[in-house]
Amino acid sequence: MMPSPTASPVIVRLPEGVSAARAAAKAADLGVLPEWDLTDLYAGLDDPNFSADMTRAEEECRRFSETYAGRIAEIAGGSDASVRLAEAVRAYEGIEDLLGKLMSFAGLVYSGDTTDEARAKFYGDTRERLTNASADLLFFALELNRAEDSVLDAAMAQGPLAPYAPWIEDLRREKPHQLDDRTEKLFLEKSVTANASWDRLFNETIASLRFTVQGEEMPLEPTLNKLQDSDGAVRKEAAGAISSVLRGQLRVFTLITNTLAKDKEISDRWRGFKDVAEARHLANRVEPEVVEALVDAVRTAYPRLSHRYYKLKAKWFGQETLPYWDRNAPLPKVEQRTIPWSEARDTVLSAYGTFSPEMAGIAKRFFDERWIDAPTRPGKAPGAFAHPTVPSVHPYVLVNYQGKPRDVMTLAHELGHGVHQVLAGPNGALMAPTPLTLAETASVFGEMLTFRKLLAATTDTTQRRAMLAAKVEDMINTVVRQIAFYSFERKVHLARAVGELTTDQINALWMSVQAESLGPAITLDAGYEPYWAYIPHFIHSPFYVYAYAFGDCLVNSLYGVYAKAEAGFVDRYFALLAAGGSKPYGDLLAPFGLDAKDPGFWQIGLGMIEGMIVELEGME
């Protein structure tokens, strides 16, 4: 589905060497894939409303600074503090929504084709102007945190400021790490030419890479998809192409990694963070000891999860070990078919509807109102995401749909995020965002609903085994692989604090954590060394990755409560999602009888994965 005539056009280029007929045949297998309509944000790069809103945003930032800068302590100490502070917070929230709308549009347009110079310039110029404008807002959070706690407590106790208490409490957690106003402003303004620029270099480098498999030249995403091809020769060729092309760019990726790790170390040192992941834990509102308990539990479980499963999978292939390019291969002698988009849509909506018609209704809007961008395109951002944009608009979902079973699960995952973001939106721009401790809850739960519905409808033993195996692999990728990623990041950042890392050093760190996590049944040769280079989370969101494992284990426990058919579960679940970032994760889990601080909590989720592996072993 093409954008409306007023929308920014999406240019689809055929990869070199692929005929129009061949591309059309592939498209016919998938059906009509939707492309998102961004006009709910803006009509295009030259939309006069975008220019007007940008000017208004800059003016409102200046006006806010002129009105409140240097006066927060005085206002907080006044007799009408709750009223006047609430007015300031509401004004600040309105500006944040406007800034977010502008930046969301620029980011989504850019993700549609990161190799297009016009889009890249639009994205860069927008980010630069908004960074400069938001510098006028920096004082607000800093001055709120300098106000006396007792004074703020009194103002938040009742009256119009009370609803914003959770946001102010979150600000207070940042207090020990905030710097003086001038330094904070310098950090913000320099971000445009520091980490943001390196992020962009990574994006554009990855998007420009081309890999040749079976004479067809393609971007990264379709090439990675070839690792799930039913033909082992195709998987091997794709793996070699990825390795060769990434290896040719390792000098750039090594420089990006070194620079960003050093940039983070400087920021952490100035802010007084003692551990390389402490800033992420604080942003996630999760205690470091809870994360470490998760990491220790997963690493201890490697032998009975990933090692055990891959040994079983190698046996299915008639081998003692599997080469790394067969790790996600479909099972032998299992029919592989392309799943049309319409079937993927109906499958997910049906699963969501069985759980809750309201949940399915929200998800359906993404399809009906063109909030999804599904086709693969040269230059399009790889992977998948759900972008919340801002509460005054709605989320958008990006996937690269190619008709694989995992693509259906990815769609279920991202729509879970989308539903969560819609439900959390009424909290407003300040409290709608969900900390990563719970940000993966709805997405992984959506996957689980979809999987369980499909599995329940499958009676054929061979197909059931294939479905269980695929789910185990997805869970291993979500739990084991992401904790291995987290371990890799820790090793890289700790080593970078001593000095710049060579490519060989980074490769060695990567191979060590991969060997530990995947186990002896997966053969890792030198071709796998550069595979760390394409993982975007290492660049864009250091230490984000453990949130996937956190969410998967949490959802396994949550689904166990649901499976017991406890009365009121759906209502409690919707309350959890609707809370957004307005409550700590512990408070939101308590109604389900779950406590992530309990040492045995993580074993519940890991036990579900192990149980599926045991079931697969029993099907031999």
PDB file of N, CA, C and O in Angstrom, residues 240-274:
ATOM      1  N   GLY A 240      28.670 -16.773   4.965  1.00  0.00           N
ATOM      2  CA  GLY A 240      29.963 -16.338   4.447  1.00  0.00           C
ATOM      3  C   GLY A 240      29.924 -14.927   3.904  1.00  0.00           C
ATOM      4  O   GLY A 240      30.872 -14.144   4.088  1.00  0.00           O
ATOM      5  N   ALA A 241      28.806 -14.571   3.246  1.00  0.00           N
ATOM      6  CA  ALA A 241      28.670 -13.210   2.714  1.00  0.00           C
ATOM      7  C   ALA A 241      28.630 -12.187   3.843  1.00  0.00           C
ATOM      8  O   ALA A 241      29.275 -11.133   3.767  1.00  0.00           O
ATOM      9  N   ILE A 242      27.869 -12.498   4.884  1.00  0.00           N
ATOM     10  CA  ILE A 242      27.792 -11.588   6.032  1.00  0.00           C
ATOM     11  C   ILE A 242      29.172 -11.414   6.657  1.00  0.00           C
ATOM     12  O   ILE A 242      29.620 -10.300   6.927  1.00  0.00           O
ATOM     13  N   SER A 243      29.863 -12.535   6.861  1.00  0.00           N
ATOM     14  CA  SER A 243      31.185 -12.479   7.472  1.00  0.00           C
ATOM     15  C   SER A 243      32.160 -11.664   6.630  1.00  0.00           C
ATOM     16  O   SER A 243      32.879 -10.794   7.139  1.00  0.00           O
ATOM     17  N   SER A 244      32.170 -11.920   5.332  1.00  0.00           N
ATOM     18  CA  SER A 244      33.117 -11.244   4.442  1.00  0.00           C
ATOM     19  C   SER A 244      32.871  -9.739   4.380  1.00  0.00           C
ATOM     20  O   SER A 244      33.810  -8.942   4.485  1.00  0.00           O
ATOM     21  N   VAL A 245      31.591  -9.353   4.220  1.00  0.00           N
ATOM     22  CA  VAL A 245      31.276  -7.924   4.095  1.00  0.00           C
ATOM     23  C   VAL A 245      31.531  -7.186   5.416  1.00  0.00           C
ATOM     24  O   VAL A 245      32.113  -6.097   5.434  1.00  0.00           O
ATOM     25  N   LEU A 246      31.112  -7.782   6.523  1.00  0.00           N
ATOM     26  CA  LEU A 246      31.353  -7.143   7.818  1.00  0.00           C
ATOM     27  C   LEU A 246      32.852  -7.033   8.097  1.00  0.00           C
ATOM     28  O   LEU A 246      33.325  -6.001   8.605  1.00  0.00           O
ATOM     29  N   ARG A 247      33.595  -8.074   7.767  1.00  0.00           N
ATOM     30  CA  ARG A 247      35.042  -8.037   8.006  1.00  0.00           C
ATOM     31  C   ARG A 247      35.686  -6.893   7.234  1.00  0.00           C
ATOM     32  O   ARG A 247      36.618  -6.252   7.712  1.00  0.00           O
ATOM     33  N   GLY A 248      35.171  -6.620   6.043  1.00  0.00           N
ATOM     34  CA  GLY A 248      35.716  -5.519   5.245  1.00  0.00           C
ATOM     35  C   GLY A 248      35.442  -4.147   5.835  1.00  0.00           C
ATOM     36  O   GLY A 248      36.078  -3.153   5.437  1.00  0.00           O
ATOM     37  N   GLN A 249      34.488  -4.073   6.784  1.00  0.00           N
ATOM     38  CA  GLN A 249      34.130  -2.797   7.398  1.00  0.00           C
ATOM     39  C   GLN A 249      34.551  -2.723   8.869  1.00  0.00           C
ATOM     40  O   GLN A 249      34.178  -1.780   9.570  1.00  0.00           O
ATOM     41  N   LEU A 250      35.306  -3.695   9.353  1.00  0.00           N
ATOM     42  CA  LEU A 250      35.602  -3.757  10.787  1.00  0.00           C
ATOM     43  C   LEU A 250      36.436  -2.574  11.287  1.00  0.00           C
ATOM     44  O   LEU A 250      36.341  -2.210  12.464  1.00  0.00           O
ATOM     45  N   ARG A 251      37.214  -1.983  10.420  1.00  0.00           N
ATOM     46  CA  ARG A 251      37.974  -0.820  10.870  1.00  0.00           C
ATOM     47  C   ARG A 251      37.031   0.298  11.296  1.00  0.00           C
ATOM     48  O   ARG A 251      37.242   0.957  12.323  1.00  0.00           O
ATOM     49  N   VAL A 252      35.944   0.490  10.520  1.00  0.00           N
ATOM     50  CA  VAL A 252      34.956   1.517  10.857  1.00  0.00           C
ATOM     51  C   VAL A 252      34.191   1.134  12.117  1.00  0.00           C
ATOM     52  O   VAL A 252      34.024   1.941  13.034  1.00  0.00           O
ATOM     53  N   PHE A 253      33.719  -0.123  12.174  1.00  0.00           N
ATOM     54  CA  PHE A 253      32.930  -0.547  13.332  1.00  0.00           C
ATOM     55  C   PHE A 253      33.760  -0.558  14.615  1.00  0.00           C
ATOM     56  O   PHE A 253      33.247  -0.265  15.695  1.00  0.00           O
ATOM     57  N   THR A 254      35.021  -0.881  14.509  1.00  0.00           N
ATOM     58  CA  THR A 254      35.903  -0.852  15.679  1.00  0.00           C
ATOM     59  C   THR A 254      36.079   0.572  16.178  1.00  0.00           C
ATOM     60  O   THR A 254      36.049   0.837  17.390  1.00  0.00           O
ATOM     61  N   LEU A 255      36.256   1.511  15.243  1.00  0.00           N
ATOM     62  CA  LEU A 255      36.403   2.912  15.639  1.00  0.00           C
ATOM     63  C   LEU A 255      35.122   3.417  16.298  1.00  0.00           C
ATOM     64  O   LEU A 255      35.177   4.112  17.332  1.00  0.00           O
ATOM     65  N   ILE A 256      33.970   3.099  15.723  1.00  0.00           N
ATOM     66  CA  ILE A 256      32.692   3.516  16.312  1.00  0.00           C
ATOM     67  C   ILE A 256      32.565   2.959  17.730  1.00  0.00           C
ATOM     68  O   ILE A 256      32.189   3.680  18.672  1.00  0.00           O
ATOM     69  N   THR A 257      32.858   1.678  17.897  1.00  0.00           N
ATOM     70  CA  THR A 257      32.733   1.039  19.204  1.00  0.00           C
ATOM     71  C   THR A 257      33.672   1.660  20.219  1.00  0.00           C
ATOM     72  O   THR A 257      33.276   1.964  21.358  1.00  0.00           O
ATOM     73  N   ASN A 258      34.922   1.865  19.848  1.00  0.00           N
ATOM     74  CA  ASN A 258      35.884   2.487  20.758  1.00  0.00           C
ATOM     75  C   ASN A 258      35.466   3.893  21.155  1.00  0.00           C
ATOM     76  O   ASN A 258      35.543   4.278  22.322  1.00  0.00           O
ATOM     77  N   THR A 259      35.016   4.650  20.170  1.00  0.00           N
ATOM     78  CA  THR A 259      34.656   6.050  20.428  1.00  0.00           C
ATOM     79  C   THR A 259      33.448   6.149  21.350  1.00  0.00           C
ATOM     80  O   THR A 259      33.448   6.921  22.320  1.00  0.00           O
ATOM     81  N   LEU A 260      32.426   5.374  21.072  1.00  0.00           N
ATOM     82  CA  LEU A 260      31.215   5.434  21.897  1.00  0.00           C
ATOM     83  C   LEU A 260      31.458   4.900  23.301  1.00  0.00           C
ATOM     84  O   LEU A 260      30.897   5.405  24.277  1.00  0.00           O
ATOM     85  N   ALA A 261      32.272   3.866  23.422  1.00  0.00           N
ATOM     86  CA  ALA A 261      32.591   3.345  24.758  1.00  0.00           C
ATOM     87  C   ALA A 261      33.357   4.393  25.564  1.00  0.00           C
ATOM     88  O   ALA A 261      33.114   4.573  26.765  1.00  0.00           O
ATOM     89  N   LYS A 262      34.277   5.098  24.924  1.00  0.00           N
ATOM     90  CA  LYS A 262      35.015   6.157  25.618  1.00  0.00           C
ATOM     91  C   LYS A 262      34.104   7.325  25.950  1.00  0.00           C
ATOM     92  O   LYS A 262      34.175   7.900  27.048  1.00  0.00           O
ATOM     93  N   ASP A 263      33.218   7.673  25.016  1.00  0.00           N
ATOM     94  CA  ASP A 263      32.272   8.749  25.264  1.00  0.00           C
ATOM     95  C   ASP A 263      31.409   8.437  26.487  1.00  0.00           C
ATOM     96  O   ASP A 263      31.174   9.300  27.331  1.00  0.00           O
ATOM     97  N   LYS A 264      30.980   7.203  26.585  1.00  0.00           N
ATOM     98  CA  LYS A 264      30.166   6.794  27.732  1.00  0.00           C
ATOM     99  C   LYS A 264      30.991   6.820  29.014  1.00  0.00           C
ATOM    100  O   LYS A 264      30.505   7.232  30.074  1.00  0.00           O
ATOM    101  N   GLU A 265      32.230   6.373  28.944  1.00  0.00           N
ATOM    102  CA  GLU A 265      33.095   6.381  30.132  1.00  0.00           C
ATOM    103  C   GLU A 265      33.296   7.798  30.658  1.00  0.00           C
ATOM    104  O   GLU A 265      33.275   8.031  31.873  1.00  0.00           O
ATOM    105  N   ILE A 266      33.458   8.756  29.749  1.00  0.00           N
ATOM    106  CA  ILE A 266      33.616  10.152  30.169  1.00  0.00           C
ATOM    107  C   ILE A 266      32.360  10.634  30.874  1.00  0.00           C
ATOM    108  O   ILE A 266      32.414  11.227  31.951  1.00  0.00           O
ATOM    109  N   SER A 267      31.213  10.375  30.266  1.00  0.00           N
ATOM    110  CA  SER A 267      29.947  10.786  30.867  1.00  0.00           C
ATOM    111  C   SER A 267      29.744  10.118  32.223  1.00  0.00           C
ATOM    112  O   SER A 267      29.365  10.777  33.204  1.00  0.00           O
ATOM    113  N   ASP A 268      29.988   8.809  32.297  1.00  0.00           N
ATOM    114  CA  ASP A 268      29.814   8.089  33.562  1.00  0.00           C
ATOM    115  C   ASP A 268      30.730   8.641  34.638  1.00  0.00           C
ATOM    116  O   ASP A 268      30.332   8.778  35.807  1.00  0.00           O
ATOM    117  N   ARG A 269      31.956   8.945  34.269  1.00  0.00           N
ATOM    118  CA  ARG A 269      32.925   9.449  35.255  1.00  0.00           C
ATOM    119  C   ARG A 269      32.499  10.799  35.788  1.00  0.00           C
ATOM    120  O   ARG A 269      32.541  11.061  36.994  1.00  0.00           O
ATOM    121  N   TRP A 270      32.083  11.677  34.905  1.00  0.00           N
ATOM    122  CA  TRP A 270      31.638  12.999  35.348  1.00  0.00           C
ATOM    123  C   TRP A 270      30.394  12.905  36.233  1.00  0.00           C
ATOM    124  O   TRP A 270      30.237  13.690  37.172  1.00  0.00           O
ATOM    125  N   ARG A 271      29.547  11.959  35.950  1.00  0.00           N
ATOM    126  CA  ARG A 271      28.295  11.835  36.710  1.00  0.00           C
ATOM    127  C   ARG A 271      28.419  10.961  37.953  1.00  0.00           C
ATOM    128  O   ARG A 271      27.469  10.819  38.717  1.00  0.00           O
ATOM    129  N   GLY A 272      29.575  10.367  38.123  1.00  0.00           N
ATOM    130  CA  GLY A 272      29.805   9.605  39.344  1.00  0.00           C
ATOM    131  C   GLY A 272      29.261   8.193  39.332  1.00  0.00           C
ATOM    132  O   GLY A 272      29.058   7.594  40.398  1.00  0.00           O
ATOM    133  N   PHE A 273      29.031   7.629  38.149  1.00  0.00           N
ATOM    134  CA  PHE A 273      28.617   6.227  38.081  1.00  0.00           C
ATOM    135  C   PHE A 273      29.845   5.344  38.259  1.00  0.00           C
ATOM    136  O   PHE A 273      30.878   5.558  37.626  1.00  0.00           O
ATOM    137  N   LYS A 274      29.719   4.339  39.099  1.00  0.00           N
ATOM    138  CA  LYS A 274      30.866   3.496  39.426  1.00  0.00           C
ATOM    139  C   LYS A 274      30.984   2.269  38.527  1.00  0.00           C
ATOM    140  O   LYS A 274      32.069   1.722  38.355  1.00  0.00           O
TER     141      LYS A 274
END
